[in-house]
CSV table of C-alpha atoms in Angstrom, one decimal:
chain,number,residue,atom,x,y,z
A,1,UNK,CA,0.0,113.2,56.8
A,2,UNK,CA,2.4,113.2,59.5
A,3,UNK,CA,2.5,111.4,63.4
A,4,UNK,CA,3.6,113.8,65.7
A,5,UNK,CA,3.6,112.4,69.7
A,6,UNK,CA,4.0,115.5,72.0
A,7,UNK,CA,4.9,114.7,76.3
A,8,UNK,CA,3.0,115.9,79.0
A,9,UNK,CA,4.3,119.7,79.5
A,10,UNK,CA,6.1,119.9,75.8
A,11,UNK,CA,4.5,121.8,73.1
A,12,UNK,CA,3.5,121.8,69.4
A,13,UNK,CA,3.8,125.0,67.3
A,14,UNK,CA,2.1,124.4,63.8
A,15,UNK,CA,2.5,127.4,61.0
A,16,UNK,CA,-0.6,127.2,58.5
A,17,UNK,CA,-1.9,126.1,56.4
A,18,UNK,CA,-2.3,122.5,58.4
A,19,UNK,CA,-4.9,120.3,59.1
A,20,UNK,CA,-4.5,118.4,63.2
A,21,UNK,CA,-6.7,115.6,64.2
A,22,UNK,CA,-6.2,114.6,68.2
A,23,UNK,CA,-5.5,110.7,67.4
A,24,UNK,CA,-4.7,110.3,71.7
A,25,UNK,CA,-4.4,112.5,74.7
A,26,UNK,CA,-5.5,115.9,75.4
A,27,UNK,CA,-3.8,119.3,74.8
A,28,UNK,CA,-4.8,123.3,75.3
A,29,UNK,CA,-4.5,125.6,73.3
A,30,UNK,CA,-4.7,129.5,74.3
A,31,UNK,CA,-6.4,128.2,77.5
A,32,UNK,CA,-9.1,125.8,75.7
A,33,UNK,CA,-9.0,122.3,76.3
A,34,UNK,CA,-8.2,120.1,72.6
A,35,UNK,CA,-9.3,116.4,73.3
A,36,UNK,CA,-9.3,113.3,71.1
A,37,UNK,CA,-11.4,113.1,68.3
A,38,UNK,CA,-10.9,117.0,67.3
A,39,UNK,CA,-9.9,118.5,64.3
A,40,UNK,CA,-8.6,122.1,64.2
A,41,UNK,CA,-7.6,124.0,60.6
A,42,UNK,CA,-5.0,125.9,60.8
A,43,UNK,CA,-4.9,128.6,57.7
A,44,UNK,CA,-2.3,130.4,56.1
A,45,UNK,CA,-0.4,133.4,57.6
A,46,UNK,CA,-1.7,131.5,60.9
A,47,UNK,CA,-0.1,129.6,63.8
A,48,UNK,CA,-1.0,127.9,67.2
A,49,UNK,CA,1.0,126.6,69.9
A,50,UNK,CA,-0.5,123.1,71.2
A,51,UNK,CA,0.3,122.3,74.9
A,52,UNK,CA,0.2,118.8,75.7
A,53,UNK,CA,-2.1,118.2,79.3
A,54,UNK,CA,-1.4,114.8,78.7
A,55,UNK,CA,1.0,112.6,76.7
A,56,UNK,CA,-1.0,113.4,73.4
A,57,UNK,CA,-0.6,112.1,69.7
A,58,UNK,CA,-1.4,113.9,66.7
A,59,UNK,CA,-2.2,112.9,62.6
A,60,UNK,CA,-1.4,117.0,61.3
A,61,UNK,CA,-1.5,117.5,57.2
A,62,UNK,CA,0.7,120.1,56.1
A,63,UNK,CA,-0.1,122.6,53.0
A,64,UNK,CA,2.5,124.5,51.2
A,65,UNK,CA,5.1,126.5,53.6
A,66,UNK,CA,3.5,125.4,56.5
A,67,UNK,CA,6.0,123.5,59.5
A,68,UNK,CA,6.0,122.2,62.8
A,69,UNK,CA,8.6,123.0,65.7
A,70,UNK,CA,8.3,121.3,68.9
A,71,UNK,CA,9.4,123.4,72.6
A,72,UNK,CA,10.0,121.5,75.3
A,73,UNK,CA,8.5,124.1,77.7
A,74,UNK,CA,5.1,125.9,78.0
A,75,UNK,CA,4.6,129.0,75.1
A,76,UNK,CA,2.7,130.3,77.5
A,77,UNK,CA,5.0,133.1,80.0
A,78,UNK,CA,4.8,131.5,83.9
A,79,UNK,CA,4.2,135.5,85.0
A,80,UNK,CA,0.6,135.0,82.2
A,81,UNK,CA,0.1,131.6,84.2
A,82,UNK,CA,0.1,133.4,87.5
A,83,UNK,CA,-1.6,136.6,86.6
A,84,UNK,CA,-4.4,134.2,85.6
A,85,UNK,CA,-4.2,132.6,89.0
A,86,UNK,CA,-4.2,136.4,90.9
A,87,UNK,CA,-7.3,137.2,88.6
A,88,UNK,CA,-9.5,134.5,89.5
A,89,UNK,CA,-9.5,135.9,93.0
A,90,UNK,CA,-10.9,139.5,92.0
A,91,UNK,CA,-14.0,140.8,93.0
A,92,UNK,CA,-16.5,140.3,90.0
A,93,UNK,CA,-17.4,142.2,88.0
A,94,UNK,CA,-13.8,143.2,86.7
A,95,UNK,CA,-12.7,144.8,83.7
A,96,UNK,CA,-8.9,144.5,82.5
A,97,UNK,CA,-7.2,146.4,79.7
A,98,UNK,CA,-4.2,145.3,77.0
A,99,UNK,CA,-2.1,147.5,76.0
A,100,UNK,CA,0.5,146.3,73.8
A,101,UNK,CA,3.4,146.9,70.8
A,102,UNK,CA,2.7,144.9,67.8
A,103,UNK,CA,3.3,141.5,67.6
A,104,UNK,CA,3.7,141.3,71.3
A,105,UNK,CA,1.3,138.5,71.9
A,106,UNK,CA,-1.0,141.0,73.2
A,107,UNK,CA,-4.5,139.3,71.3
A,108,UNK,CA,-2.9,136.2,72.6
A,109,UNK,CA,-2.9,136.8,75.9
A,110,UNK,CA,-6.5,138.3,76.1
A,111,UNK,CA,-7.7,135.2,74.7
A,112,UNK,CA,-5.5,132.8,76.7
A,113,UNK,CA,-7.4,134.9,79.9
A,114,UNK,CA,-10.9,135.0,78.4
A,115,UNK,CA,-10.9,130.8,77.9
A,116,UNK,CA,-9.7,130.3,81.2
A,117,UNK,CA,-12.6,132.6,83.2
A,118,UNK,CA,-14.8,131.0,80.5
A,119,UNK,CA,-14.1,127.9,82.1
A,120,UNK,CA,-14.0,128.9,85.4
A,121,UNK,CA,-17.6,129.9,85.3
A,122,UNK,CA,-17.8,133.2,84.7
A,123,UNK,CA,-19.9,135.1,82.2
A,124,UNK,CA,-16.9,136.3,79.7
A,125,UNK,CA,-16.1,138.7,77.4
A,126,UNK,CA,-13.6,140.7,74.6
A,127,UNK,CA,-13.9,143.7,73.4
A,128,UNK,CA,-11.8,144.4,70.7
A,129,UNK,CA,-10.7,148.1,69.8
A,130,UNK,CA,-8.2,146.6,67.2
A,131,UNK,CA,-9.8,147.7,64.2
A,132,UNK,CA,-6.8,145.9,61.3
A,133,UNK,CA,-7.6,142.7,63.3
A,134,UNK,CA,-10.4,140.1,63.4
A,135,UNK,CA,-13.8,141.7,61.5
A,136,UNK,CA,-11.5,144.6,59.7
A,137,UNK,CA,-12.9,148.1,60.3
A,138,UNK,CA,-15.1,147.2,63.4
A,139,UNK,CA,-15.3,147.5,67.1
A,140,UNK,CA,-16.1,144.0,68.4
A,141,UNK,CA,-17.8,142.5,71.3
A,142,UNK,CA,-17.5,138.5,72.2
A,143,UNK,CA,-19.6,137.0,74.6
A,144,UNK,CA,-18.1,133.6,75.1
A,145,UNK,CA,-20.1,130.7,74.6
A,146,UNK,CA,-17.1,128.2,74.0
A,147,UNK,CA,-13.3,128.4,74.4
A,148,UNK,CA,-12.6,130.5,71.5
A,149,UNK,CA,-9.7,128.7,69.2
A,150,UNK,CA,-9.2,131.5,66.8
A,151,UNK,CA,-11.2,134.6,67.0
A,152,UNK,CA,-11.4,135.1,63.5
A,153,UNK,CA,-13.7,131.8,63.0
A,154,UNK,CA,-16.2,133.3,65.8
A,155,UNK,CA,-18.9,135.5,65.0
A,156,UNK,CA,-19.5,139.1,67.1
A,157,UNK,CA,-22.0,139.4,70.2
A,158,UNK,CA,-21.9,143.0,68.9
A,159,UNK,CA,-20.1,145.0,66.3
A,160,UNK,CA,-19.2,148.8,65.4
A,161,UNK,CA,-18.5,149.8,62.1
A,162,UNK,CA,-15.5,152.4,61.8
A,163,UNK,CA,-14.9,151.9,58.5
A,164,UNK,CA,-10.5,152.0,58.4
A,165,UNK,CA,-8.2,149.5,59.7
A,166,UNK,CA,-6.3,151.7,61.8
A,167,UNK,CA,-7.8,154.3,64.6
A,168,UNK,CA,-5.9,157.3,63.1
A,169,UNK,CA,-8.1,160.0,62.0
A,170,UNK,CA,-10.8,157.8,63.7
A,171,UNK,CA,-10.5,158.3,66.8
A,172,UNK,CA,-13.6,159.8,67.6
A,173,UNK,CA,-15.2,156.8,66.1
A,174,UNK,CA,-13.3,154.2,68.3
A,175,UNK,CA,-14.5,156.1,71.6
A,176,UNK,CA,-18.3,155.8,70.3
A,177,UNK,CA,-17.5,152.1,69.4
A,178,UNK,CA,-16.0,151.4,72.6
A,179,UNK,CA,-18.6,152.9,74.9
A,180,UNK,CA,-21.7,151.3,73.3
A,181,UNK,CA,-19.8,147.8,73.2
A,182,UNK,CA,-19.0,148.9,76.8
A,183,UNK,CA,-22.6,149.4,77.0
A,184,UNK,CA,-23.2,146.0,75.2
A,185,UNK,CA,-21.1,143.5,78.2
A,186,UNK,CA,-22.4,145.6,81.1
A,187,UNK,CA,-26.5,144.8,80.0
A,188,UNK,CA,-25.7,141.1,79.4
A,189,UNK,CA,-23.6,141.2,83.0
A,190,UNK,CA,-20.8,140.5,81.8
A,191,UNK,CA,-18.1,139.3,85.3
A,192,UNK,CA,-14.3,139.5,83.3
A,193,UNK,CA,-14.3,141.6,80.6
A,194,UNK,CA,-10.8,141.5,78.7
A,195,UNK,CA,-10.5,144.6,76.4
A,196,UNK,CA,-8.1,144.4,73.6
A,197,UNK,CA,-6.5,147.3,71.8
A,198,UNK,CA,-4.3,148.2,69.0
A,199,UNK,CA,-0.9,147.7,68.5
A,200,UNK,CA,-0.6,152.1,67.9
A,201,UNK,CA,1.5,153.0,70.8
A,202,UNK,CA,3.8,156.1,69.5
A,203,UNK,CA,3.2,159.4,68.6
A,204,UNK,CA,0.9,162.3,70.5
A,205,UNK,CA,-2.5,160.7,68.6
A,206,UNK,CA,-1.4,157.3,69.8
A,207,UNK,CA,-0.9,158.6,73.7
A,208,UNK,CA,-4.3,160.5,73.3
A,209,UNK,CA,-6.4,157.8,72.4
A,210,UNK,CA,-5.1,155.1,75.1
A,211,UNK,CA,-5.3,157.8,77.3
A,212,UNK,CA,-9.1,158.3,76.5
A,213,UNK,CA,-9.7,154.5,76.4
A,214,UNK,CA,-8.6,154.4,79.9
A,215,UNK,CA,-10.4,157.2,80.8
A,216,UNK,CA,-13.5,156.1,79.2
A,217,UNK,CA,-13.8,152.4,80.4
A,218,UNK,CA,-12.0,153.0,83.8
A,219,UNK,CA,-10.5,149.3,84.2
A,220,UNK,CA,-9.6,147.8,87.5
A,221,UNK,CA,-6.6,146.6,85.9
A,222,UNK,CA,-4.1,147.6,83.0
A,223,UNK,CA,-2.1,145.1,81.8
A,224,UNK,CA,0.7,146.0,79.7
A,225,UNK,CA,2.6,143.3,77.7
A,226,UNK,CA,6.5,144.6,77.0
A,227,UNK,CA,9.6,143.6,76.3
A,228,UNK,CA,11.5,146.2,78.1
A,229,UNK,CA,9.1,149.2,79.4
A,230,UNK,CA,9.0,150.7,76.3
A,231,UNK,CA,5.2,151.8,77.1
A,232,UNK,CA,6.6,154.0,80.0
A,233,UNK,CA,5.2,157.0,78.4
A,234,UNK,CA,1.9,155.1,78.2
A,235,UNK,CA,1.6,154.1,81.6
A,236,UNK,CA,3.3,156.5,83.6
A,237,UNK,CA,-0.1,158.5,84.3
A,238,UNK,CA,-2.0,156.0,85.6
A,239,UNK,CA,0.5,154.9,87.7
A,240,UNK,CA,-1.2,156.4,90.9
A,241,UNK,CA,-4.7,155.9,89.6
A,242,UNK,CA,-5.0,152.1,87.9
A,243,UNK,CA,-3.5,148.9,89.3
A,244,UNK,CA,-0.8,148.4,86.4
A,245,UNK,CA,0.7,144.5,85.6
A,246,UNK,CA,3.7,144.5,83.6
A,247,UNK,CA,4.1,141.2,81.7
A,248,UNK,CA,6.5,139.9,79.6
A,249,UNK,CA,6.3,138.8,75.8
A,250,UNK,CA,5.7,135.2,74.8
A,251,UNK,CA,8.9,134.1,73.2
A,252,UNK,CA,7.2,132.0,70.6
A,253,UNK,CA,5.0,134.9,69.4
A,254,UNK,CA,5.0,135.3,65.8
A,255,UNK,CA,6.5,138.2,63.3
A,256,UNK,CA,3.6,139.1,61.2
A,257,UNK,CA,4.6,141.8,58.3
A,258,UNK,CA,2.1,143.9,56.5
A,259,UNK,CA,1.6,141.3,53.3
A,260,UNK,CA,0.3,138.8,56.1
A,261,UNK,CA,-2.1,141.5,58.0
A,262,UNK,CA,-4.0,142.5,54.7
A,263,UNK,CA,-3.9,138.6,53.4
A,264,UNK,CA,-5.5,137.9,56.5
A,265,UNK,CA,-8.2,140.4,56.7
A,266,UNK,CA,-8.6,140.0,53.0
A,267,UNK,CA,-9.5,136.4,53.8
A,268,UNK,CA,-11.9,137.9,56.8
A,269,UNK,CA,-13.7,140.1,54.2
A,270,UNK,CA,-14.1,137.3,51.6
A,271,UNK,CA,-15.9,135.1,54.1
A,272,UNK,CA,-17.9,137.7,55.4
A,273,UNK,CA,-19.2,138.9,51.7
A,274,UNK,CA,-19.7,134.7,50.5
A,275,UNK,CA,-23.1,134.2,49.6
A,276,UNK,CA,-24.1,138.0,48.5
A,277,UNK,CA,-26.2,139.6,46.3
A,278,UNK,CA,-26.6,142.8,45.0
A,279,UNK,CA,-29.7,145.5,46.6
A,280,UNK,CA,-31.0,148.8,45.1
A,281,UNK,CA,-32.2,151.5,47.5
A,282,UNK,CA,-33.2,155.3,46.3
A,283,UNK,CA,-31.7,157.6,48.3
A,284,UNK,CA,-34.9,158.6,50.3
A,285,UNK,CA,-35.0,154.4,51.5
A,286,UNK,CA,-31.9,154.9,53.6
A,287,UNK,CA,-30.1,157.2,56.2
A,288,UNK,CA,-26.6,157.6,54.7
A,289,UNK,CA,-23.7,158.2,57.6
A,290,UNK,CA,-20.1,159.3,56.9
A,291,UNK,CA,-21.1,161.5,54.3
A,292,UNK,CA,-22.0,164.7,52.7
A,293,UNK,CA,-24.2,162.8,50.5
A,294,UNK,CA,-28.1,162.7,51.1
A,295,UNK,CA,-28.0,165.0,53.9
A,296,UNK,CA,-29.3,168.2,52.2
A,297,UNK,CA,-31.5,169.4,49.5
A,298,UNK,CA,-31.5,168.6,45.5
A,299,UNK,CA,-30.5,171.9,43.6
A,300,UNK,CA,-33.5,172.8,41.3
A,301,UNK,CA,-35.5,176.0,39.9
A,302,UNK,CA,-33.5,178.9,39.6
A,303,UNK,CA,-30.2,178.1,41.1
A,304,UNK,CA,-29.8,174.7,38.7
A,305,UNK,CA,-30.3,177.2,36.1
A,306,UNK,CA,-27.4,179.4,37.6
A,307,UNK,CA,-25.2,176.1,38.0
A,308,UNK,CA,-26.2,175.2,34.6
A,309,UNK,CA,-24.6,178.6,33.0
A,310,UNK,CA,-21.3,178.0,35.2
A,311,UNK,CA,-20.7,174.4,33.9
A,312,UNK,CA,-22.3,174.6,30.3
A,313,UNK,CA,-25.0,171.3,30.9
A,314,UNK,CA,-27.1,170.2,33.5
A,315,UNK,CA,-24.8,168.1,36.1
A,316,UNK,CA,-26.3,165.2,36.9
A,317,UNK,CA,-27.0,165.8,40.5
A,318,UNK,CA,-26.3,168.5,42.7
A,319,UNK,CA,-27.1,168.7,46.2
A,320,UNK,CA,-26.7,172.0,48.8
A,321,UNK,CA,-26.0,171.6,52.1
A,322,UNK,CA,-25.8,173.4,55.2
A,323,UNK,CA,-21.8,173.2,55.3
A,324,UNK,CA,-21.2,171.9,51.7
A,325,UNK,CA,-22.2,171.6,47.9
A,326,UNK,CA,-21.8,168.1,46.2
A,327,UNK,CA,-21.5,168.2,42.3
A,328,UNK,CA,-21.4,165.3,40.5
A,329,UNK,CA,-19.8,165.8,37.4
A,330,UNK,CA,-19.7,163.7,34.6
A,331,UNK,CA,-16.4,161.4,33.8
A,332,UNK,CA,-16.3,162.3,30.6
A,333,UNK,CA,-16.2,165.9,30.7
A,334,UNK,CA,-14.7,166.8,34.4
A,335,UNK,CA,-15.1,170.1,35.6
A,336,UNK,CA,-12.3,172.5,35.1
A,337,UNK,CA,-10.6,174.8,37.7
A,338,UNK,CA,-12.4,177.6,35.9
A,339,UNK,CA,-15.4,176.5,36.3
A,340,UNK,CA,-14.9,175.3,40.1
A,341,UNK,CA,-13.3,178.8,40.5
A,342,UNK,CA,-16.9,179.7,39.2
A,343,UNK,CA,-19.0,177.8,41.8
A,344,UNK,CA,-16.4,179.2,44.8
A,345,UNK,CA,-17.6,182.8,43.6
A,346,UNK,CA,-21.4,181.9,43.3
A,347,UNK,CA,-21.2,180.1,46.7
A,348,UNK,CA,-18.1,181.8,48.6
A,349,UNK,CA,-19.0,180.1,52.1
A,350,UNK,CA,-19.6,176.5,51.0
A,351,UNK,CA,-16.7,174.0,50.6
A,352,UNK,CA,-17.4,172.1,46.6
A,353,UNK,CA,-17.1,168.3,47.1
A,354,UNK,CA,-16.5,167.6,43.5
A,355,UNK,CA,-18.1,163.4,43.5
A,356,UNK,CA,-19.0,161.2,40.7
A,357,UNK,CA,-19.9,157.3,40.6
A,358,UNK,CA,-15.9,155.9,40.6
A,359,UNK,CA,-15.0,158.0,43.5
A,360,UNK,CA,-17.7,155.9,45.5
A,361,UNK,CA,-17.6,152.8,44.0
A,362,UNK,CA,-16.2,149.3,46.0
A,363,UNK,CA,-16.3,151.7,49.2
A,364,UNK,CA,-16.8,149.4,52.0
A,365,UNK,CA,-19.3,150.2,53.8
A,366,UNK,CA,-21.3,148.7,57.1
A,367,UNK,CA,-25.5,148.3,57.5
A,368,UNK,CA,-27.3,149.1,60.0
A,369,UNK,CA,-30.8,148.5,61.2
A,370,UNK,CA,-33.3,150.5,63.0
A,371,UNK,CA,-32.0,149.9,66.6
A,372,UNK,CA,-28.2,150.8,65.2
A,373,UNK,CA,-27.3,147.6,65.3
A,374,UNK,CA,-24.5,146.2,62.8
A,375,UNK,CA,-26.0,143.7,60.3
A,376,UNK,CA,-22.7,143.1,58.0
A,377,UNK,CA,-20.8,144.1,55.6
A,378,UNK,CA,-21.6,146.0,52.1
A,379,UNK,CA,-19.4,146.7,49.2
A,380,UNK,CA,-21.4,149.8,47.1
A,381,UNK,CA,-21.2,148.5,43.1
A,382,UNK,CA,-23.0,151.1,41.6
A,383,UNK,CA,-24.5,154.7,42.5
A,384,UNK,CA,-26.8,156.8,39.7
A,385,UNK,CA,-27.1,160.1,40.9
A,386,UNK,CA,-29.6,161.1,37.6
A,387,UNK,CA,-32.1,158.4,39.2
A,388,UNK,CA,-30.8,158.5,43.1
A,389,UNK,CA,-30.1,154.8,43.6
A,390,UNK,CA,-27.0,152.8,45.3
A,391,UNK,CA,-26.7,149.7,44.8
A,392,UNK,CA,-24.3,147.2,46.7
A,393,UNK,CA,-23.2,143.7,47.4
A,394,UNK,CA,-24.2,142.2,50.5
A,395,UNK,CA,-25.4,139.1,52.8
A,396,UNK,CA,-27.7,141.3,54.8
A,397,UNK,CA,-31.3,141.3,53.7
A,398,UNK,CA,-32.7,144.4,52.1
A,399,UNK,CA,-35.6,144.7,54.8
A,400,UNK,CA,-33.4,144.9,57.1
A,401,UNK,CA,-31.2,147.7,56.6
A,402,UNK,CA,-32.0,151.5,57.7
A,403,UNK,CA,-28.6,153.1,57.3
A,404,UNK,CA,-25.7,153.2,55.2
A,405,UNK,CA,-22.3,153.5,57.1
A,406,UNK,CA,-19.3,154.4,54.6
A,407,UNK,CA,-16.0,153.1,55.7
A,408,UNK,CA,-13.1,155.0,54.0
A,409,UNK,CA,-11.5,152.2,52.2
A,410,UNK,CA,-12.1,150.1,49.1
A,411,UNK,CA,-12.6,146.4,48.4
A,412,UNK,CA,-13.4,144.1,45.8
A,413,UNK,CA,-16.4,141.9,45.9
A,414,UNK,CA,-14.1,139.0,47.3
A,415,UNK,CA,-12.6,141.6,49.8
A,416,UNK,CA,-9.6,142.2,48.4
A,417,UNK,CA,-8.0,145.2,49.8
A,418,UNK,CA,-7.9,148.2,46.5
A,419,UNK,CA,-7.1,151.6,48.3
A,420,UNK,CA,-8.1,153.8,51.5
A,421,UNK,CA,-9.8,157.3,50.8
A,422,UNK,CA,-10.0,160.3,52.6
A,423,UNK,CA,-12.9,160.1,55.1
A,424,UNK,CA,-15.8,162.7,53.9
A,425,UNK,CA,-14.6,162.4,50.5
A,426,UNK,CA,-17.9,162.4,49.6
């Protein structure tokens, strides 16, 4: 353990993993006050930036790679400090929007804004579009009832479950997710909502979906956090229709790579699966979403007799759809091209979705109740198409749950990251 005294106006930036106790004085961090007596953990792949309000003196335990640098200035930009300032005297209710390149401090400053108006008296909120941050795969919606330290160690006022890490080829998904959060802060009256979004800001998909964001939520305010205008082609169009604040980057913000993104939502996973068991439902228990499966009829009578000449046995499950045919097929004797060619001929409008048990297994997947509400996560362990049951590894009561949500991405049962799939694989 190391003494660390910190002047009025200086500041404290400690990389994880650390432990701080506030020995004297009284600090902020992101906006939220840090006053003698507190503790704050700091883990790895993490960092905070500790203002001092007051001459302040710290007892702060370092773990392995983790350091301290001190600035002798704010890490907090003076434009952020006066935007801040200029917000507090808009109309209520507001809504603002981030948009933001990666690692531009953008989470940051949303925070930084929300523990301010928090304080300030006003009924607060994020809404977090950034699906590879926070609660990986979901669409999130925080309700402040404290300054919030570090979002990750908060639990949602609401969630949406996408089910990838990044938005592309789930767009459609993010929209839903954002309008029902949207939904979510307007019926608890929310006065400054803050929405966050993902760091995707290139390509046509990119410019489509920040273009329907804005479009859908209709902010009073986009605030766009650059280092030098390269969001132009972002922005540009709502120039005439949206009142636009340019801000600059923090100068302290933090270079995060890929290895610390997944070890970070790898650590958000593992907390969020502790303390699960494993549930059994049949097929007919639960509404399945995100897939082909258990959406049309079990093949029997004549046409299983058909199928069964094709492949030369029973499968072990087949089920015909309106738009597709699921076959699951046994491991250890796959079905051959000649035999798919087969099923193409006996069933020339129907796409085959060839599935068995590994294909499915360690999906990620998010429950839902009755109301649609997210419970928590799910990782499936097992599925037995012979006697219809799935059965996965959860937190979330079993009496709770009305739908299955599959997320198109695999995890271990301590949320390690294994590989992304193909959404409607199965």
């Amino acid at each position: 353990m190391s003494i660390h005294k910190i002047k009025s106006g200086k500041t404290l930036i400690v990389e994880g993993p650390a432990r701080i106790v506030v020995d004297e004085g009284e600090l902020t961090l992101i906006g939220a006050p840090i006053r003698q007596g507190d503790a704050i953990v700091i883990k790895k792949s993490r960092h905070v930036a500790m203002e001092g309000a007051t001459d302040s003196t710290l007892k702060i335990s370092l773990g392995a790679s983790a350091h301290v640098d001190l600035l002798n200035t704010s890490s907090i930009p003076l434009e952020w400090k006066e935007l801040a300032e200029t917000l507090n005297k808009h109309i209520l209710p507001f809504c603002a929007v981030f948009f933001g390149d990666v690692d531009t401090g953008k989470t940051t400053f949303v925070t930084y804004l929300a523990n301010l108006f928090y304080q300030w008296g006003k009924k607060t909120a994020i809404l977090s579009t950034d699906l590879g941050q926070g609660f990986p795969g979901l669409i999130t919606l925080y309700q402040l009832e404290t300054p919030i330290i570090d979002m990750a160690e908060i639990t949602p006022t609401d969630a949406f479950f996408v089910g990838s890490t990044t938005p592309d080829c789930f767009e459609n998904r993010v929209m839903i997710g954002s309008e029902a959060m949207l939904k979510k802060a307007e019926s608890l009256g929310i006065e400054a909502l803050f929405v966050d979004t993902t760091g995707w800001v290139y390509g046509f998909k990119a410019r489509e979906l920040k273009k329907s964001l804005i479009q859908l939520i209709q902010p009073d305010l986009l605030i766009v956090v650059e280092r030098e205008r390269e969001l132009e082609h972002l922005i540009r169009p709502f120039l005439n229709s949206t009142k636009v604040h340019r801000m600059p980057v923090s100068p302290k913000i933090r270079y995060r790579d890929r290895t610390d993104r997944k070890f970070l939502r790898e650590s958000m996973l593992s907390k969020q699966l502790s303390g699960s068991d494993t549930i059994t439902f049949h097929f007919k228990e639960v509404s399945f979403l995100n897939s082909f499966l258990n959406t049309g009829e079990i093949v029997s009578g004549p046409l299983s007799e058909k199928i069964c000449e094709i492949v030369g046995y029973v499968p072990k499950y087949v089920e015909l759809c309106q738009d597709a045919i699921l076959i699951a097929e046994d491991p250890e004797t796959p079905l051959s091209e000649n035999m798919i060619e087969k099923f193409q001929e006996e069933f020339p409008h129907l796409p085959i979705q060839i599935i068995n048990a590994k294909i499915i297994e360690n999906v990620l997947v998010g429950l839902i109740d009755l109301q649609n509400t997210f419970l928590g996560y799910g990782v499936i362990t097992n599925i037995d198409f012979f006697k219809h049951l799935i059965t996965i590894y959860t937190p979330v009561s079993k009496e709770h749950i009305a739908s299955i949500q599959f997320g198109s991405f695999k995890v271990t049962q301590d949320g390690q990251e294994l590989c992304w799939i193909h959404p409607w694989t199965f």
